[in-house]
Structure formats: C-alpha cells, structure tokens
Short mmCIF file of C-alpha atoms and ligand atoms in Angstrom, two decimals:
data_model
loop_
_atom_site.label_atom_id
_atom_site.label_comp_id
_atom_site.label_asym_id
_atom_site.label_seq_id
_atom_site.Cartn_x
_atom_site.Cartn_y
_atom_site.Cartn_z
CA MET T 1 66.98 103.38 101.83
CA LYS T 2 67.74 106.39 99.64
CA ILE T 3 71.18 107.77 100.43
CA THR T 4 73.14 110.78 99.24
CA VAL T 5 76.91 110.93 99.47
CA VAL T 6 78.43 114.39 99.06
CA GLY T 7 82.03 114.16 97.87
CA THR T 8 83.42 111.33 95.74
CA GLY T 9 86.93 111.16 97.11
CA TYR T 10 88.27 107.98 98.53
CA VAL T 11 85.94 107.82 101.56
CA GLY T 12 82.82 108.97 99.67
CA LEU T 13 83.26 106.47 96.86
CA VAL T 14 83.87 103.50 99.11
CA THR T 15 80.97 104.50 101.39
CA GLY T 16 78.55 105.05 98.49
CA THR T 17 79.48 101.87 96.67
CA CYS T 18 79.30 99.68 99.79
CA PHE T 19 75.89 101.05 100.78
CA ALA T 20 74.63 100.40 97.22
CA GLU T 21 76.00 96.87 97.51
CA THR T 22 73.66 96.19 100.45
CA GLY T 23 70.59 97.21 98.42
CA ASN T 24 70.33 100.94 99.08
CA PHE T 25 69.88 103.51 96.32
CA VAL T 26 72.85 105.83 96.44
CA THR T 27 73.43 109.10 94.61
CA CYS T 28 76.95 110.47 94.78
CA VAL T 29 77.42 114.17 94.16
CA ASP T 30 80.60 116.02 93.31
CA ILE T 31 81.38 119.48 91.94
CA ASP T 32 84.02 118.05 89.57
CA GLU T 33 82.11 117.64 86.28
CA GLN T 34 84.81 115.67 84.51
CA LYS T 35 85.02 113.20 87.36
CA VAL T 36 81.24 112.77 87.45
CA CYS T 37 81.19 112.13 83.66
CA LYS T 38 83.84 109.45 84.02
CA MET T 39 82.04 107.79 86.93
CA LYS T 40 78.81 107.70 84.93
CA GLU T 41 80.75 105.68 82.32
CA GLY T 42 81.76 103.26 85.06
CA ILE T 43 85.33 104.55 85.46
CA VAL T 44 86.54 104.50 89.09
CA PRO T 45 88.71 107.59 89.67
CA ILE T 46 90.88 105.96 92.38
CA TYR T 47 92.83 102.76 92.74
CA GLU T 48 91.32 100.53 95.41
CA PRO T 49 91.37 96.74 95.10
CA GLY T 50 87.87 95.28 94.60
CA LEU T 51 86.14 98.63 94.22
CA ASP T 52 85.90 98.54 90.39
CA ILE T 53 83.85 95.32 90.26
CA MET T 54 81.45 96.44 92.97
CA PHE T 55 81.18 99.90 91.41
CA GLU T 56 80.30 98.53 87.97
CA ARG T 57 77.80 96.02 89.37
CA ASN T 58 75.87 98.64 91.31
CA ILE T 59 75.83 101.12 88.42
CA ASN T 60 74.51 98.39 86.11
CA GLU T 61 71.83 97.40 88.61
CA GLY T 62 70.72 101.02 88.98
CA ARG T 63 71.63 101.46 92.64
CA LEU T 64 74.55 103.83 92.15
CA THR T 65 74.19 107.12 90.29
CA PHE T 66 76.17 110.34 89.99
CA THR T 67 75.41 114.00 89.60
CA THR T 68 76.96 117.43 90.03
CA LYS T 69 73.72 118.93 91.36
CA LEU T 70 73.23 118.84 95.12
CA GLU T 71 69.48 119.61 94.86
CA ASP T 72 68.92 116.58 92.57
CA ALA T 73 71.11 114.33 94.68
CA ILE T 74 69.24 114.90 97.95
CA GLU T 75 65.73 114.48 96.57
CA GLY T 76 63.95 111.89 98.71
CA ALA T 77 67.13 111.07 100.64
CA GLU T 78 66.74 109.80 104.20
CA VAL T 79 70.40 110.22 104.99
CA ILE T 80 73.06 112.52 103.56
CA PHE T 81 76.72 111.62 104.10
CA LEU T 82 79.29 114.42 104.02
CA ALA T 83 82.54 112.92 102.77
CA LEU T 84 84.39 116.09 101.95
CA PRO T 85 88.06 117.00 102.24
CA THR T 86 89.36 118.46 105.50
CA PRO T 87 92.92 119.46 104.55
CA PRO T 88 95.23 120.72 107.28
CA GLY T 89 95.43 124.51 107.46
CA ALA T 90 98.70 126.36 108.14
CA ASP T 91 98.22 125.93 111.90
CA GLY T 92 97.61 122.15 111.65
CA ALA T 93 93.86 122.48 112.28
CA ALA T 94 91.49 120.77 109.83
CA ASP T 95 90.02 123.20 107.29
CA LEU T 96 86.23 122.84 107.52
CA SER T 97 85.30 125.25 104.74
CA PHE T 98 84.13 122.53 102.28
CA ILE T 99 81.89 120.89 104.87
CA LEU T 100 80.40 124.09 106.22
CA LYS T 101 79.68 125.42 102.74
CA VAL T 102 77.71 122.30 101.83
CA ALA T 103 75.94 122.41 105.22
CA GLU T 104 74.81 125.94 104.46
CA GLN T 105 73.51 124.91 101.03
CA LEU T 106 71.71 121.91 102.53
CA GLY T 107 69.84 124.24 104.90
CA SER T 108 67.90 125.80 102.05
CA LEU T 109 67.45 122.54 100.10
CA ILE T 110 66.15 120.14 102.78
CA LYS T 111 62.37 119.81 102.70
CA ASP T 112 61.72 116.75 104.93
CA TYR T 113 63.37 115.18 107.96
CA VAL T 114 66.82 113.93 107.07
CA VAL T 115 69.94 112.79 108.92
CA VAL T 116 73.11 114.59 107.87
CA ILE T 117 76.19 112.51 108.68
CA ASP T 118 79.76 113.73 109.12
CA LYS T 119 81.84 110.95 107.57
CA SER T 120 84.98 113.02 107.05
CA THR T 121 87.53 113.14 109.84
CA VAL T 122 86.58 116.33 111.61
CA PRO T 123 87.63 117.94 114.89
CA VAL T 124 85.49 117.85 117.99
CA GLY T 125 82.69 120.38 117.72
CA THR T 126 82.17 120.05 113.95
CA ALA T 127 78.76 118.34 114.21
CA LYS T 128 77.60 121.32 116.24
CA LYS T 129 78.90 123.76 113.61
CA VAL T 130 77.25 121.77 110.80
CA ARG T 131 73.96 121.82 112.74
CA GLN T 132 74.19 125.60 113.15
CA LYS T 133 74.92 126.15 109.45
CA ILE T 134 71.99 123.99 108.32
CA ALA T 135 69.65 125.61 110.84
CA MET T 136 70.42 129.09 109.46
CA ASN T 137 68.19 128.45 106.41
CA CYS T 138 66.21 125.33 107.30
CA ASN T 139 62.55 125.14 108.30
CA CYS T 140 62.18 121.41 108.77
CA GLU T 141 63.46 118.88 111.29
CA PHE T 142 66.89 117.31 110.80
CA ASP T 143 69.64 115.61 112.79
CA VAL T 144 73.40 115.77 112.48
CA VAL T 145 75.34 112.62 113.34
CA SER T 146 79.05 111.94 113.62
CA ASN T 147 79.99 108.62 112.02
CA PRO T 148 83.76 108.42 111.51
CA GLU T 149 85.30 105.99 109.04
CA PHE T 150 88.10 103.56 109.84
CA LEU T 151 89.02 102.56 106.30
CA ARG T 152 92.53 101.53 105.40
CA GLU T 153 93.50 102.22 101.82
CA GLY T 154 94.04 98.98 99.94
CA VAL T 155 91.58 97.04 102.10
CA ALA T 156 88.86 99.65 102.38
CA ILE T 157 86.11 97.45 100.95
CA GLU T 158 86.79 94.74 103.50
CA ASP T 159 87.02 97.32 106.30
CA PHE T 160 83.67 98.80 105.27
CA MET T 161 81.83 95.53 104.70
CA LYS T 162 83.16 93.87 107.88
CA PRO T 163 84.01 96.68 110.29
CA ASP T 164 85.58 95.89 113.69
CA ARG T 165 83.01 98.36 114.99
CA VAL T 166 80.75 101.18 113.86
CA VAL T 167 80.90 104.42 115.84
CA ILE T 168 77.85 106.66 115.86
CA GLY T 169 77.67 109.95 117.70
CA THR T 170 74.16 111.22 118.29
CA SER T 171 71.74 111.96 121.09
CA SER T 172 68.67 111.74 118.83
CA GLU T 173 66.62 108.54 119.16
CA ARG T 174 65.20 108.98 115.68
CA ALA T 175 68.65 109.31 114.08
CA LYS T 176 69.96 106.42 116.15
CA LYS T 177 67.22 104.06 114.84
CA LEU T 178 67.91 105.07 111.25
CA MET T 179 71.66 104.59 111.62
CA GLU T 180 71.22 101.17 113.22
CA LYS T 181 68.97 100.11 110.34
CA LEU T 182 71.50 101.39 107.81
CA TYR T 183 74.43 99.54 109.36
CA ALA T 184 72.56 96.32 110.28
CA PRO T 185 73.87 94.35 107.24
CA PHE T 186 77.46 95.20 108.14
CA VAL T 187 77.38 94.01 111.75
CA MET T 188 75.48 90.77 111.32
CA GLN T 189 78.39 88.76 112.71
CA GLY T 190 78.01 90.53 116.02
CA ASN T 191 80.45 93.40 115.60
CA PRO T 192 79.36 96.24 117.83
CA ILE T 193 77.73 99.53 116.96
CA HIS T 194 78.89 102.00 119.59
CA ILE T 195 76.36 104.75 120.11
CA MET T 196 77.76 107.74 121.96
CA ASP T 197 77.58 111.52 122.16
CA GLU T 198 78.83 113.31 119.06
CA GLU T 199 81.93 114.82 120.70
CA SER T 200 83.11 111.38 121.83
CA ALA T 201 82.54 109.97 118.33
CA GLU T 202 84.52 112.81 116.79
CA LEU T 203 87.37 112.31 119.23
CA THR T 204 87.33 108.51 118.81
CA LYS T 205 88.51 108.81 115.21
CA TYR T 206 91.49 110.99 116.12
CA ALA T 207 92.31 108.89 119.17
CA ALA T 208 92.34 105.70 117.06
CA ASN T 209 94.65 107.08 114.40
CA ALA T 210 96.91 108.85 116.87
CA PHE T 211 97.22 105.67 118.93
CA LEU T 212 98.18 103.64 115.85
CA ALA T 213 100.70 106.30 114.81
CA MET T 214 102.10 106.15 118.34
CA LYS T 215 102.51 102.36 118.08
CA ILE T 216 104.51 102.80 114.88
CA SER T 217 106.73 105.59 116.23
CA PHE T 218 107.32 103.56 119.40
CA MET T 219 108.44 100.55 117.36
CA ASN T 220 110.64 102.73 115.19
CA GLU T 221 112.43 103.98 118.29
CA ILE T 222 112.76 100.43 119.59
CA ALA T 223 114.25 99.52 116.19
CA ASN T 224 116.76 102.33 116.37
CA LEU T 225 117.75 101.17 119.84
CA CYS T 226 117.97 97.55 118.60
CA GLU T 227 120.65 98.62 116.12
CA LYS T 228 122.67 100.19 118.89
CA VAL T 229 122.50 97.26 121.33
CA GLY T 230 122.66 94.43 118.77
CA ALA T 231 119.05 93.28 119.22
CA ASN T 232 116.60 92.30 116.46
CA VAL T 233 113.37 94.29 116.21
CA ASP T 234 111.54 91.31 114.63
CA MET T 235 112.21 89.28 117.75
CA VAL T 236 111.20 92.12 120.05
CA ARG T 237 108.01 92.65 118.01
CA MET T 238 107.04 89.01 118.34
CA GLY T 239 108.02 88.99 121.98
CA ILE T 240 105.75 91.85 122.88
CA GLY T 241 103.00 91.29 120.28
CA THR T 242 101.85 88.00 121.80
CA ASP T 243 100.89 89.90 124.94
CA LYS T 244 97.17 90.39 124.32
CA ARG T 245 97.27 93.77 126.00
CA ILE T 246 99.67 94.98 123.31
CA GLY T 247 98.47 93.00 120.27
CA ASN T 248 100.61 91.97 117.32
CA ARG T 249 99.37 94.42 114.69
CA PHE T 250 100.84 97.78 113.73
CA LEU T 251 104.18 96.97 115.30
CA PHE T 252 106.27 96.95 112.13
CA ALA T 253 109.28 99.21 112.18
CA GLY T 254 110.16 100.96 108.94
CA VAL T 255 110.75 104.31 107.32
CA GLY T 256 107.82 105.89 109.11
CA TYR T 257 104.11 106.30 108.53
CA GLY T 258 102.66 108.34 105.68
CA GLY T 259 99.34 108.67 103.89
CA SER T 260 96.45 111.04 104.03
CA CYS T 261 95.39 110.22 107.60
CA PHE T 262 98.04 109.60 110.23
CA PRO T 263 100.22 112.70 109.63
CA LYS T 264 97.18 114.96 109.27
CA ASP T 265 95.22 113.50 112.19
CA VAL T 266 98.14 113.56 114.62
CA LYS T 267 98.69 117.24 113.79
CA ALA T 268 94.99 118.05 114.13
CA LEU T 269 94.72 116.34 117.52
CA VAL T 270 97.75 118.24 118.81
CA LYS T 271 96.03 121.42 117.63
CA THR T 272 92.70 120.51 119.28
CA ALA T 273 94.58 119.89 122.52
CA LYS T 274 96.42 123.20 122.21
CA ASP T 275 93.18 125.07 121.53
CA ASN T 276 91.89 123.61 124.77
CA ASN T 277 95.01 124.59 126.73
CA TYR T 278 96.35 121.07 126.81
CA ASP T 279 99.88 120.14 125.79
CA PHE T 280 99.63 116.65 124.22
CA LYS T 281 103.30 115.82 124.80
CA ILE T 282 103.29 112.22 123.61
CA LEU T 283 101.87 113.16 120.21
CA ASN T 284 104.48 115.85 119.65
CA ALA T 285 107.07 113.12 120.13
CA VAL T 286 105.20 110.74 117.79
CA GLU T 287 105.40 113.35 115.06
CA ASP T 288 109.06 114.25 115.67
CA ILE T 289 110.10 110.60 115.61
CA ASN T 290 108.28 110.06 112.33
CA GLU T 291 109.98 113.05 110.72
CA ILE T 292 113.39 111.60 111.58
CA GLN T 293 112.41 108.06 110.62
CA LYS T 294 111.41 108.99 107.06
CA THR T 295 115.05 109.65 106.15
CA ILE T 296 116.70 107.28 108.64
CA MET T 297 118.18 105.34 105.69
CA ILE T 298 120.12 108.32 104.33
CA PRO T 299 123.01 108.29 106.86
CA LYS T 300 123.30 104.52 106.41
CA ILE T 301 123.58 104.90 102.64
CA LYS T 302 126.01 107.79 102.96
CA ASN T 303 128.14 105.91 105.42
CA PHE T 304 128.33 102.94 103.07
CA PHE T 305 129.51 105.16 100.21
CA LYS T 306 132.04 106.84 102.50
CA GLY T 307 130.16 110.11 102.53
CA ASN T 308 130.12 110.62 98.78
CA LEU T 309 126.96 109.84 96.86
CA MET T 310 127.74 112.02 93.87
CA GLY T 311 126.94 110.21 90.62
CA LYS T 312 125.83 107.00 92.32
CA ARG T 313 122.93 105.26 90.63
CA ILE T 314 120.30 104.28 93.19
CA ALA T 315 117.32 102.06 92.43
CA ILE T 316 114.13 102.68 94.40
CA TRP T 317 111.52 99.95 94.84
CA GLY T 318 108.22 101.41 96.03
CA LEU T 319 106.87 104.97 95.94
CA ALA T 320 103.34 104.67 97.37
CA PHE T 321 103.05 105.37 101.11
CA LYS T 322 102.14 101.70 101.54
CA PRO T 323 101.38 98.70 99.30
CA ASN T 324 98.13 98.26 97.34
CA THR T 325 97.55 101.93 96.72
CA ASP T 326 98.70 104.59 94.26
CA ASP T 327 98.56 107.20 97.02
CA ILE T 328 101.79 109.13 97.57
CA ARG T 329 100.54 111.66 100.10
CA GLU T 330 103.25 112.07 102.78
CA ALA T 331 104.97 109.01 101.31
CA PRO T 332 108.42 108.42 102.88
CA ALA T 333 109.71 107.66 99.34
CA LEU T 334 109.38 111.33 98.41
CA TYR T 335 111.52 112.42 101.36
CA ILE T 336 114.12 109.72 100.69
CA ILE T 337 114.34 110.56 96.97
CA ASN T 338 114.66 114.30 97.62
CA SER T 339 117.45 113.70 100.14
CA LEU T 340 119.28 111.39 97.73
CA LEU T 341 118.90 113.84 94.83
CA ALA T 342 120.33 116.58 97.02
CA GLU T 343 123.43 114.39 97.47
CA GLY T 344 123.90 114.20 93.69
CA THR T 345 122.62 110.66 93.06
CA GLU T 346 120.81 109.43 89.99
CA ILE T 347 117.46 107.81 90.89
CA VAL T 348 115.73 105.04 88.93
CA ALA T 349 112.36 104.15 90.43
CA PHE T 350 109.68 101.52 90.11
CA ASP T 351 106.27 101.21 91.77
CA PRO T 352 103.40 98.99 90.54
CA GLU T 353 100.77 101.75 90.89
CA ALA T 354 102.11 105.09 92.06
CA MET T 355 104.53 106.13 89.31
CA ASP T 356 102.09 108.39 87.45
CA ASN T 357 101.40 110.33 90.64
CA VAL T 358 105.11 110.78 91.38
CA LYS T 359 105.78 111.83 87.76
CA LYS T 360 103.32 114.70 88.26
CA ILE T 361 105.44 116.19 91.03
CA MET T 362 108.99 115.03 90.21
CA GLY T 363 108.87 115.20 86.41
CA ASP T 364 112.16 114.13 84.86
CA ARG T 365 114.23 114.63 87.99
CA ILE T 366 114.13 110.87 88.36
CA THR T 367 113.83 107.98 85.86
CA PHE T 368 110.82 105.67 85.96
CA VAL T 369 110.94 102.12 84.63
CA ASP T 370 108.26 99.55 83.86
CA ASN T 371 109.40 96.74 86.09
CA GLN T 372 111.35 96.21 89.26
CA TYR T 373 114.33 94.53 87.54
CA ASP T 374 114.89 97.33 85.02
CA ALA T 375 115.35 99.71 87.95
CA LEU T 376 118.42 97.66 88.93
CA LEU T 377 120.38 98.04 85.69
CA LYS T 378 123.86 99.28 86.67
CA ALA T 379 122.52 100.33 90.09
CA ASP T 380 125.10 100.90 92.82
CA ALA T 381 122.44 100.14 95.46
CA LEU T 382 118.77 99.28 95.84
CA VAL T 383 116.60 101.08 98.39
CA ILE T 384 113.29 99.37 99.28
CA VAL T 385 110.71 101.86 100.53
CA THR T 386 107.31 100.15 100.12
CA GLU T 387 106.68 96.49 100.90
CA TRP T 388 104.74 95.53 97.74
CA PRO T 389 104.22 91.72 97.71
CA ALA T 390 106.18 91.38 94.43
CA PHE T 391 109.28 92.72 96.16
CA ARG T 392 109.24 90.04 98.84
CA THR T 393 110.29 87.04 96.75
CA PRO T 394 112.19 88.46 93.80
CA ASP T 395 114.38 86.60 91.32
CA PHE T 396 117.70 87.19 93.11
CA PRO T 397 119.99 85.91 90.33
CA LYS T 398 118.25 88.32 87.95
CA MET T 399 118.82 91.14 90.44
CA ILE T 400 122.49 90.30 90.89
CA GLN T 401 122.99 90.11 87.14
CA ARG T 402 121.71 93.65 86.69
CA MET T 403 123.22 95.47 89.64
CA ASN T 404 126.64 97.08 89.71
CA ALA T 405 127.05 95.94 93.29
CA LYS T 406 125.12 93.63 95.62
CA VAL T 407 123.92 96.34 97.98
CA ILE T 408 120.44 96.68 99.48
CA PHE T 409 119.01 99.20 101.94
CA ASP T 410 115.68 97.82 103.06
CA GLY T 411 113.36 100.35 104.70
CA ARG T 412 110.59 97.80 105.30
CA ASN T 413 112.49 94.69 106.40
CA VAL T 414 111.13 92.61 103.52
CA PHE T 415 114.07 90.17 103.41
CA LYS T 416 115.53 87.88 106.04
CA THR T 417 119.07 88.74 107.06
CA GLU T 418 120.13 85.05 106.82
CA GLN T 419 119.00 84.96 103.20
CA MET T 420 121.01 88.09 102.43
CA LYS T 421 124.11 86.54 103.97
CA GLU T 422 123.68 83.43 101.82
CA LEU T 423 123.33 85.53 98.70
CA GLY T 424 126.34 87.66 99.59
CA PHE T 425 124.59 91.03 99.69
CA HIS T 426 125.60 94.02 101.70
CA TYR T 427 122.27 94.49 103.44
CA GLU T 428 121.07 97.11 105.89
CA SER T 429 117.52 97.19 107.20
CA ILE T 430 115.68 98.69 110.17
CA GLY T 431 116.41 97.51 113.70
CA ARG T 432 118.32 94.42 112.64
CA GLU T 433 121.96 93.42 112.20
CA LYS T 434 123.91 94.90 109.33
CA VAL T 435 124.92 92.20 106.86
CA THR T 436 128.28 92.92 105.29
CA ARG T 437 129.48 91.43 102.05
CA ASP T 438 131.91 89.16 103.78
CA SER T 439 129.23 87.80 106.11
CA LYS T 440 128.89 84.02 106.12
CA PRO T 441 125.55 82.20 106.50
CA GLY T 442 124.78 81.59 110.14
CA GLU T 443 127.61 83.83 111.27
CA LYS T 444 126.82 86.20 114.10
CA ILE T 445 127.62 89.75 113.05
CA THR T 446 128.36 92.33 115.66
CA ILE T 447 127.01 95.70 114.73
CA SER T 448 129.36 98.60 114.65
CA LYS T 449 127.79 101.85 113.62
CA ASP T 450 131.19 103.36 112.81
CA LYS T 451 132.42 100.55 110.62
CA ILE T 452 132.60 101.51 106.95
CA ILE T 453 132.21 98.53 104.70
CA GLU T 454 134.34 98.28 101.60
CA ASN T 455 132.30 97.73 98.47
C1 LIG B 501 94.69 104.74 108.32
C2 LIG B 501 93.88 103.97 109.40
O1 LIG B 501 94.43 102.66 109.56
C3 LIG B 501 92.42 103.94 109.04
O2 LIG B 501 91.68 103.29 110.06
C4 LIG B 501 91.98 105.40 108.91
O3 LIG B 501 90.65 105.57 108.80
C5 LIG B 501 92.75 106.05 107.78
O4 LIG B 501 94.12 106.02 108.13
P1 LIG B 501 95.70 104.22 105.92
O5 LIG B 501 96.26 105.61 105.98
O6 LIG B 501 95.02 103.77 104.69
O7 LIG B 501 94.66 103.99 107.11
O8 LIG B 501 96.94 103.23 106.14
P2 LIG B 501 97.44 102.21 107.25
O9 LIG B 501 97.36 100.83 106.71
O10 LIG B 501 96.82 102.45 108.55
O11 LIG B 501 99.00 102.62 107.31
C6 LIG B 501 99.39 103.94 107.64
C7 LIG B 501 100.90 104.09 107.60
O12 LIG B 501 101.52 103.40 108.67
C8 LIG B 501 101.57 103.57 106.34
O13 LIG B 501 102.54 104.49 105.91
C9 LIG B 501 102.23 102.27 106.77
O14 LIG B 501 103.36 101.95 106.00
C10 LIG B 501 102.60 102.62 108.20
N1 LIG B 501 102.72 101.43 109.07
C11 LIG B 501 101.63 100.67 109.34
C12 LIG B 501 103.95 101.11 109.64
O15 LIG B 501 104.96 101.79 109.42
N2 LIG B 501 104.01 100.04 110.48
C13 LIG B 501 102.95 99.26 110.77
O16 LIG B 501 103.10 98.30 111.55
C14 LIG B 501 101.70 99.59 110.18
#
C-alpha cells in the first residue's frame, strides 16, 4: 500500500517506519527542511530504542522516503495519516490549528479516493472538523477515520508492532476494509481490531490515558497514606495487583507522572467535559494529586537538613520523565530541581539520554556530569528521580566513597529498604519506611514524620 504520514514527530516517525517495515511504501512529510534533510541521510531525529535500525533498513530498501512537499507526498497514496502536534491551549483544550490547516490543504490536493486518518490525540469531534475542512475544496470522494495511537515512549516499536488492540473509528465500509487490510500484519496473533464510531474512537484514547493517570495518582495517594500508617506501598501494590480486576501494571508509586501525553490528555478531557457541561470531578483530583506528588520529596529533604538547604550539594540521578527516553516534557525532575535551586542548593545531575535537553532550558544553573558516580562527588545527598536500569544495581562502595554523607532520597523506589539498612544509608523513598542511619538490618523501624534525623 502507498502511505503518506504528515508530521515526523514521535508518533509520525514510529507509525511511518513500522508501516514500511511490513512492506508498505511510506512517504513522510514535514515542513522542517533541516529535519527532512537529516532523515534523508538516515539520521533519526528522536531517541527511541530500536527505531534507528528499522529506519535505516527501510530507507535502504526504498520503502521509506521523506519530503517537505505535501503535494509530492500524497501522490498515489491510499491512506494519509495526520500525525501532527496538538499542544494544549491556554484553556487546556487541544490546539487543532496544525491539523485543520493540513486538512484544508489536502482538500485541494486530493484527486482520487483516499482515507485521511487522525493519528494525533484529538478531542471528540475532530474527525468531523477535518472532514468539513477537506470538503471545502475537494471534488472527489474521501473518508476521515479516527485511529488513535497507544504508543509508550521507549517501547513504541513493540507497542506498534504488537498492539494490545487497534481502535478504528469510522462508519464507512470502504474505509473499514482498507484499515483492516493495513493493520492485518499487526494483529496476526489474534489481537482485536475494534471498529466503532469516530466519536467513541476519539474518546477511547483520552479515556485510556486518563484511566492510567488515575491509577498512578491513586497509588501515589495510597503511598502517602502508607507513610502515615506505617504500611509498605510495595506490599499493598502486590496485594491488590493480583486481583485480575485491578491488574498489576501501572501501580507504581513515585514522584508523579510526566511526559507529553498524560498531563496534556487529562487536561484536555477535563476541558471536553466542561465544554459539555459536565464536571469530571475525579480527573480534577488526579491532576491535583500529581501536582503535589512531583515535589513530594522536597519537604522530606528539607526536614532531613533541618530546614536549611543553603549551600548543600545535591546529586540528581535521572532527568527524563521516565527511563529509555530523552524526553523531559513535564518531567518531575524539572520541578524537583527548580524547588531545590530555590532553596539555595547546588545541583549536579546525570541522565543517560536527557541531559542535552535539560541543558537547553537550565543552562549553567546546574552542573551536568558524564556518569552517575561523578554526580556523587562531595554530594550531601542523592535524589533519584528516574528509574533508569543502571541506577538499580549501582556500585555501592563507589557511591559511598564519593559522597559526603550516605543519604538517598529515592523518588522511584529503586532500592530495597533492607539493603539500605545493611549499607548504613539514610534512605527515604515513597510509601515505605524511612531508613535512618542507625537502622540495623532486619530491624523494624517505626515511622515518625516529625523525627529529624541527625546526619
Ligand atoms: C503514555 C501511554 O502509556 C501511551 O499509551 C500513550 O499513547 C502515550 O502516553 P508515555 O507517556 O510514553 O505513554 O509513558 P508511560 O510509560 O505511559 O508513563 C507515563 C508516566 O507515568 C511516566 O512519567 C511514568 O514514570 C509514570 N508512571 C507509569 C508511574 O508513575 N507509575 C507507573 O506505575 C507507571
């Protein structure tokens, strides 16, 4: 099949490359000339594990090409994917201007029947608006389909190649057949393709992300309660996660969710509800909880240093909003660092992929180092913000050798509390007992939120 993908951001690139991988001929179009030049040379503009190899292979085999010209890109195309940005406007609603502008252009360029597919996360009613825009200038038949993506950064290739499900919103038989043909190689193991009306498909995407965000905020509140009553959130997570109705995924407490999707989609769904005279109370709470959770570590750190952080040297492990990405959009690390800087601390940070992106916005307000151990030199405390695999089993003697004091604030619960006791760290995490420096292995520690530990 000949496919056009409009927009070579994260979603567009993964979509285009994966469709090329299954034998289609894909042309990706973007207005950014520099980016298109680089992609023609085989350079992937984003960090996504596994994408580079697939990208190069499909370019070399002639199935993946790039252009800046929309009219060239859509020549002979049977389907056109719109994978354009939908940034949140001031009122929280998704800004559709990029999508609608391209839809208008497509109207005068389409010459034969084609299916135009909304791949971006767009509010209910967008497919209708896209249809109207195309129809303004178009003389031939076309269909508009909603086909939301459910790609997680870091594992997007796997999510695309082996989706749990494919959601397609259309009432056109012709478009339905084409979409089923297109997705057949991806659902060969029996994963379902759900065909539904376009409004339901559009809402499904928001409902999925909002539900997942809700799971996280719920667990973060349970974690906060665990600290107060002396329970362990890991135990509670396992205890509830084995109930099939709840499921054991997305139940990890931490310093809140970030990224390009959850914060934006929760806001947009609240706005859609409001526009339809519905007060989506639970989602307002999900958002509020996440705001608090992003800096939940700050009072703990302050309390440990008896309220005075001035001049303290704090090491940060992890800047990306989650592991296996260089994405720092809405990353909790940014909120934590800004709060710590405001208290007069000196920050030394390390992240395997995201440092360049943070440098662009923080400049020399913080120090960046090339490896996780250098961040610890003379550090008064380490704060773990992103659970990169390399942080999970570090060389502890090397850490202790470098640090001023054995103090860790772990925002992602990467270490076991027993292990921290054995190593003699002062260790505070999320929803678990506080390990003080005089803790003994196996000793039961009672949590006292008022107790200030001597360093
Ligand atoms: C998400 C959705 O999962 C994906 O389906 C959608 O299409 C795009 O948005 P992504 O933003 O890449 O994907 O990240 P995801 O892995 O879902 O994590 C989102 C955030 O939740 C991260 O900040 C992560 O740290 C946090 N999280 C996740 C938790 O705090 N606890 C968990 O148990 C899981």
